[in-house]
Amino acid sequence: MDNQSLLQHNPLDNSGSFGQSNTADNSSNTVQQTRKDANISNLASSSSSLSSSVTKEKKHFNNGDTKDVHSYDKGEQDWGEPQELAGEIDTLSLLTPEERVTLKSYARKTDLRIILYSAIGFMLCMVDRTNIGSAKISGLEEDISLTDTTYSIALSIFYVSYLFMQVTSNVFLKMMGPSKWIPFLGTSWGIICMCQTAVKNAGGLIAVRLFLGACEAGLSPGIIYLISFWYPRQMAGQRMTAFLLSMAVASTFAGPLAAGLSSIPEKTGLRGWQWIFLIEGLITVLWGIGGLFVYKDYPEKAGIFTKDERNVIGKIMKMEKSLASQSKMTRKNITIGASDWKTWLWGSISFAGIFPINTNAIFAPSLIEDMGHKAVEAQVLTAVPSLCGAIVMVSGLFLPKLLKTQTMCKLVYSSLSLTGCLILIFVTKNYAKLIGLCLLTSGGCGNLAIDPGYYSSNTGGVIKRGITTGIIVCLGSFSGFAVSYCYPHRDAPRYLAGHS
């Protein structure tokens, strides 16, 4: 772009950085002309700087430089700047009509291969993580002599290894490639889930769940990271919401599924809680094996697309500087992501937002049973708050655009969770408690729907994005560790400490 073009259409002209007001006092034409000349000079200098930056980026890409292509001359792009650039330079609007048609074809293939299959995997992940709640009221507690303390340890020990492995898993994903790492994770945690069938005491259950947490840890941060380099920024947010929606969907059918499995006659040789672990783990193993044939490493190298589709997505990712295949994991990039204070701020926000979801996922069967329902009824009724959460989560696809601000969305969703807590604390009617649980879960699901797309698209650098995503998801998942100790059975039926 030449200097004259910049003068005609300069996106920075209203920002106060380069363009300044040319209005001067009518009696001072000399000053006015001087300012105009200064503006032209500044714009010309700006043009030269931008052209130099683009040339350098092009050289890096063409030479196969392994430098993180999100890096600029002045270092790693800071939070918020990529979002502002996306607003000023709409990469999709730079495509020709033919390229836009090609991009739609690419997106359809990728949605079926990446989003749909990953959503199924995340549903299985959530089912295998939380089925201990259904197993507890299906005979596990009596058979292995679980106490409040040992049950809380079994719940929380999962998150010890889970938290440790989330960032580490994204490092392995980048090193080994998604096509190998994600199927490995699924197959591993499925086998470990099946191993819970054989536990004879609380110690055995605690040991198995320690390994279960390590293997499940990498899926959610890994898929969020994966989406960020398979989709343009303007398309990635909705795909992340669709992927995370599977969490609420999983909780909707997990209870009824567990109720059916626990009702299998004991003359088969296994107790109801053993069937829960065995069948649900086996389904996950099959999903993991199937992933070997579904997942590919990078879109620009995937043989499932036509040459035109690979060229279009490569062009977009190059403009957005998100070509994951051109970047390598370095200690510097890891340090940059881990030391950014905004990473830890978003992690704290994620912790508070996901807390209600973990409350429902882990303790809904017990909370509903203590409302006066039998075990099987409680498992079926867990679908109600989860269904409400799924409905609210869908709103995350359009509410940010409607309100035009992330802050208002979070206020709306957080208000739902707060209202649910207040109902659970101050109201004693069982039907009102169920409504409160629905509101609590809905608010958490709403926050989960909008957060990952925002912090992922506003993190500069493919490698930095992988590190920050792992840390933020890790801190959010820590709420599962905390909630494990918030609802001991001795506090039944009101659980005031946990709801407070």
Coordinates of C-alpha atoms in Angstrom, one line a residue, residues 96-394:
T96 CA -12.5 -12.5 -2.8
P97 CA -16.0 -13.9 -3.3
E98 CA -14.5 -17.2 -4.6
E99 CA -12.3 -17.4 -1.5
R100 CA -15.2 -16.9 0.8
V101 CA -17.1 -19.8 -0.8
T102 CA -14.0 -21.9 -0.4
L103 CA -13.7 -20.9 3.3
K104 CA -17.3 -22.0 3.9
S105 CA -16.5 -25.4 2.4
Y106 CA -13.4 -25.6 4.6
A107 CA -15.4 -24.6 7.7
R108 CA -18.1 -27.3 7.1
K109 CA -15.5 -30.0 6.8
T110 CA -13.6 -28.8 9.9
D111 CA -16.8 -28.4 12.0
L112 CA -17.7 -32.1 11.4
R113 CA -14.2 -33.3 11.9
I114 CA -12.8 -31.1 14.7
I115 CA -15.8 -29.6 16.6
L116 CA -18.3 -32.4 16.5
Y117 CA -15.8 -35.2 17.3
S118 CA -14.2 -33.1 20.0
A119 CA -17.6 -32.2 21.5
I120 CA -18.4 -35.9 21.8
G121 CA -15.0 -36.5 23.5
F122 CA -15.6 -33.7 25.9
M123 CA -19.0 -35.1 26.8
L124 CA -17.3 -38.4 27.6
C125 CA -14.6 -36.6 29.5
M126 CA -17.2 -34.9 31.8
V127 CA -19.2 -38.2 32.2
D128 CA -16.1 -40.1 33.3
R129 CA -15.0 -37.3 35.6
T130 CA -18.2 -36.9 37.5
N131 CA -19.7 -40.4 37.4
I132 CA -18.3 -41.0 40.8
G133 CA -21.3 -38.9 42.1
S134 CA -23.8 -41.4 40.6
A135 CA -21.6 -44.3 41.7
K136 CA -21.6 -43.1 45.3
I137 CA -25.4 -43.3 45.6
S138 CA -25.5 -46.6 43.7
G139 CA -23.7 -48.7 46.3
L140 CA -20.0 -47.5 46.0
E141 CA -20.2 -45.7 49.4
E142 CA -21.2 -48.9 51.2
D143 CA -19.1 -51.4 49.3
I144 CA -15.8 -49.7 49.9
S145 CA -16.7 -48.0 53.2
L146 CA -16.4 -44.4 52.0
T147 CA -16.5 -41.7 54.6
D148 CA -17.0 -37.9 54.0
T149 CA -13.3 -37.4 54.4
T150 CA -12.2 -40.2 52.0
Y151 CA -14.8 -39.2 49.5
S152 CA -13.6 -35.6 49.5
I153 CA -10.0 -36.8 49.0
A154 CA -11.1 -39.1 46.1
L155 CA -12.8 -36.1 44.5
S156 CA -10.0 -33.6 45.1
I157 CA -7.0 -35.9 44.3
F158 CA -8.3 -35.9 40.7
Y159 CA -7.7 -32.2 40.5
V160 CA -4.1 -32.4 41.9
S161 CA -2.8 -34.2 38.8
Y162 CA -5.4 -32.5 36.6
L163 CA -4.1 -29.1 37.5
F164 CA -0.4 -30.1 37.1
M165 CA -0.9 -31.6 33.7
Q166 CA -3.0 -29.0 31.9
V167 CA -0.2 -26.6 30.9
T168 CA 2.2 -29.5 30.5
S169 CA -0.3 -31.3 28.2
N170 CA -0.4 -28.3 25.8
V171 CA 3.4 -28.5 25.5
F172 CA 3.2 -32.2 24.6
L173 CA 0.3 -31.4 22.1
K174 CA 2.5 -28.9 20.3
M175 CA 5.5 -31.3 20.3
M176 CA 3.7 -34.5 19.3
G177 CA 0.9 -33.1 17.3
P178 CA -2.9 -33.2 18.0
S179 CA -3.4 -36.2 15.8
K180 CA -1.4 -38.4 18.2
W181 CA -1.8 -36.7 21.6
I182 CA -5.6 -36.2 21.8
P183 CA -6.4 -39.9 20.9
F184 CA -3.7 -41.0 23.4
L185 CA -5.4 -39.0 26.1
G186 CA -8.9 -40.3 25.4
T187 CA -7.8 -44.0 25.2
S188 CA -5.8 -43.6 28.5
W189 CA -8.5 -42.1 30.6
G190 CA -11.1 -44.5 29.3
I191 CA -9.0 -47.5 30.4
I192 CA -8.4 -45.8 33.8
C193 CA -12.1 -45.2 34.2
M194 CA -12.7 -48.9 33.6
C195 CA -10.1 -49.7 36.3
Q196 CA -12.3 -48.1 38.9
T197 CA -14.6 -51.2 38.5
A198 CA -12.0 -53.2 40.4
V199 CA -11.4 -51.0 43.4
K200 CA -11.9 -52.7 46.8
N201 CA -11.3 -49.8 49.2
A202 CA -11.1 -46.0 49.4
G203 CA -7.3 -46.1 48.9
G204 CA -7.6 -47.9 45.6
L205 CA -10.3 -45.4 44.4
I206 CA -8.0 -42.4 45.4
A207 CA -5.1 -43.9 43.5
V208 CA -7.1 -44.6 40.3
R209 CA -8.6 -41.1 40.3
L210 CA -5.1 -39.5 40.6
F211 CA -4.2 -41.1 37.3
L212 CA -7.6 -40.3 35.8
G213 CA -7.1 -36.6 36.4
A214 CA -3.6 -36.6 34.7
C215 CA -5.1 -38.1 31.5
E216 CA -8.2 -36.0 31.4
A217 CA -6.3 -32.8 32.0
G218 CA -5.2 -32.1 28.4
L219 CA -8.5 -32.4 26.6
S220 CA -10.3 -29.1 27.2
P221 CA -7.2 -26.7 27.0
G222 CA -5.9 -28.8 24.1
I223 CA -9.1 -28.5 22.0
I224 CA -9.4 -24.7 22.8
Y225 CA -5.8 -24.4 21.6
L226 CA -6.4 -26.5 18.6
I227 CA -9.4 -24.4 17.5
S228 CA -7.3 -21.3 17.6
F229 CA -5.1 -22.5 14.8
W230 CA -7.8 -24.2 12.7
Y231 CA -10.2 -21.3 12.5
P232 CA -9.8 -17.5 11.8
R233 CA -10.4 -15.4 14.9
Q234 CA -13.8 -14.3 13.8
M235 CA -15.0 -17.9 13.6
A236 CA -13.1 -19.4 16.5
G237 CA -15.2 -17.9 19.4
Q238 CA -18.5 -19.6 18.3
R239 CA -16.7 -22.9 17.7
M240 CA -15.3 -22.8 21.3
T241 CA -18.8 -22.1 22.7
A242 CA -20.2 -25.0 20.7
F243 CA -17.4 -27.3 22.0
L244 CA -17.9 -26.2 25.6
L245 CA -21.7 -26.6 25.2
S246 CA -21.1 -30.3 25.2
M247 CA -20.2 -30.0 29.0
A248 CA -23.8 -29.1 29.8
V249 CA -25.2 -31.6 27.3
A250 CA -23.1 -34.3 29.0
S251 CA -24.5 -33.5 32.4
T252 CA -28.0 -33.7 30.9
F253 CA -27.8 -37.3 29.9
A254 CA -25.1 -38.5 32.4
G255 CA -27.6 -38.9 35.2
P256 CA -30.2 -40.9 33.3
L257 CA -27.4 -43.0 31.7
A258 CA -26.0 -43.8 35.1
A259 CA -29.5 -44.6 36.4
G260 CA -30.0 -47.1 33.6
L261 CA -26.5 -48.8 34.1
S262 CA -26.9 -49.0 37.9
S263 CA -30.2 -50.8 37.4
I264 CA -28.6 -53.8 35.6
P265 CA -29.3 -56.9 37.7
E266 CA -26.6 -57.8 40.1
K267 CA -26.8 -61.5 39.1
T268 CA -24.4 -60.5 36.2
G269 CA -21.7 -60.5 38.8
L270 CA -21.2 -56.7 39.0
R271 CA -22.8 -54.1 41.2
G272 CA -24.6 -51.1 39.7
W273 CA -21.7 -48.7 40.3
Q274 CA -19.3 -51.1 38.6
W275 CA -21.4 -51.1 35.5
I276 CA -21.3 -47.3 35.5
F277 CA -17.5 -47.2 35.4
L278 CA -17.1 -50.1 33.0
I279 CA -19.5 -49.1 30.2
E280 CA -18.8 -45.4 30.3
G281 CA -15.0 -46.1 30.3
L282 CA -15.3 -48.5 27.4
I283 CA -17.2 -45.9 25.2
T284 CA -14.4 -43.5 25.8
V285 CA -11.7 -46.0 24.7
L286 CA -13.6 -46.5 21.4
W287 CA -13.7 -42.7 21.0
G288 CA -9.9 -42.4 21.6
I289 CA -9.1 -45.1 19.0
G290 CA -11.4 -43.4 16.5
G291 CA -9.5 -40.1 17.0
L292 CA -6.5 -41.6 15.3
F293 CA -8.4 -41.5 12.1
V294 CA -10.1 -38.2 12.7
Y295 CA -7.6 -35.7 14.0
K296 CA -5.0 -34.0 11.8
D297 CA -2.2 -31.7 13.0
Y298 CA -2.5 -28.5 11.0
P299 CA -5.0 -27.4 8.4
E300 CA -2.5 -26.1 5.9
K301 CA -1.0 -29.7 5.8
A302 CA -4.2 -31.8 6.1
G303 CA -4.9 -34.0 3.0
I304 CA -8.7 -33.9 3.7
F305 CA -8.9 -30.4 2.1
T306 CA -8.6 -29.4 -1.5
K307 CA -5.6 -27.3 -2.6
D308 CA -7.8 -24.2 -2.8
E309 CA -9.1 -24.7 0.8
R310 CA -5.6 -25.1 2.1
N311 CA -4.5 -22.0 0.3
V312 CA -7.4 -19.9 1.7
I313 CA -6.9 -21.0 5.3
G314 CA -3.2 -20.6 5.0
K315 CA -3.7 -17.1 3.6
I316 CA -6.0 -16.1 6.5
M317 CA -3.8 -17.6 9.2
K318 CA -0.8 -15.9 7.7
M319 CA -2.6 -12.5 7.9
E320 CA -3.6 -13.2 11.5
K321 CA -0.1 -14.6 12.2
S322 CA -1.6 -17.9 13.5
L323 CA 0.3 -20.4 11.4
A324 CA 0.9 -23.0 14.1
S325 CA 3.0 -25.2 11.8
Q326 CA 5.5 -22.3 11.5
S327 CA 6.1 -21.9 15.2
K328 CA 8.0 -23.9 17.7
M329 CA 7.9 -24.2 21.5
T330 CA 10.7 -22.1 23.1
R331 CA 11.5 -21.3 26.7
K332 CA 11.2 -17.5 25.9
N333 CA 7.6 -17.9 24.6
I334 CA 6.6 -20.2 27.6
T335 CA 8.0 -17.5 30.0
I336 CA 6.2 -14.7 28.2
G337 CA 2.8 -16.5 28.5
A338 CA 3.3 -17.6 32.1
S339 CA 4.5 -14.2 33.3
D340 CA 1.7 -12.1 31.9
W341 CA -0.4 -10.8 34.8
K342 CA -3.5 -10.8 32.6
T343 CA -3.2 -14.6 32.3
W344 CA -3.6 -15.0 36.1
L345 CA -6.4 -12.4 36.3
W346 CA -8.4 -14.3 33.7
G347 CA -7.6 -17.5 35.6
S348 CA -9.1 -16.1 38.7
I349 CA -12.2 -15.0 36.8
S350 CA -12.4 -18.5 35.3
F351 CA -12.2 -20.0 38.8
A352 CA -15.2 -18.1 40.0
G353 CA -17.2 -18.7 36.8
I354 CA -16.7 -22.4 36.7
F355 CA -17.3 -23.1 40.4
P356 CA -21.1 -23.4 40.0
I357 CA -20.7 -25.9 37.1
N358 CA -18.4 -28.2 39.2
T359 CA -20.9 -27.9 42.1
N360 CA -23.7 -29.3 39.8
A361 CA -21.5 -31.8 38.1
I362 CA -20.1 -33.4 41.2
F363 CA -22.7 -32.9 43.9
A364 CA -26.1 -32.6 42.0
P365 CA -27.0 -36.3 42.7
S366 CA -26.4 -35.9 46.4
L367 CA -28.0 -32.5 46.6
I368 CA -31.1 -33.7 44.8
E369 CA -31.3 -37.0 46.8
D370 CA -31.2 -34.9 50.0
M371 CA -34.3 -33.0 48.7
G372 CA -36.2 -36.2 49.4
H373 CA -35.8 -38.2 46.2
K374 CA -34.6 -41.8 45.8
A375 CA -31.2 -42.6 44.2
V376 CA -32.5 -43.4 40.7
E377 CA -34.9 -40.4 40.8
A378 CA -32.0 -38.1 41.9
Q379 CA -29.8 -39.3 39.0
V380 CA -32.6 -38.6 36.5
L381 CA -33.4 -35.2 37.9
T382 CA -29.8 -34.1 37.6
A383 CA -30.7 -33.6 33.9
V384 CA -32.9 -30.6 34.8
P385 CA -30.3 -28.1 36.0
S386 CA -27.9 -29.3 33.3
L387 CA -30.5 -28.7 30.6
C388 CA -31.1 -25.2 31.9
G389 CA -27.4 -24.6 31.8
A390 CA -27.2 -25.9 28.2
I391 CA -30.0 -23.5 27.1
V392 CA -28.3 -20.5 28.7
M393 CA -25.0 -21.6 27.2
V394 CA -26.5 -21.3 23.7

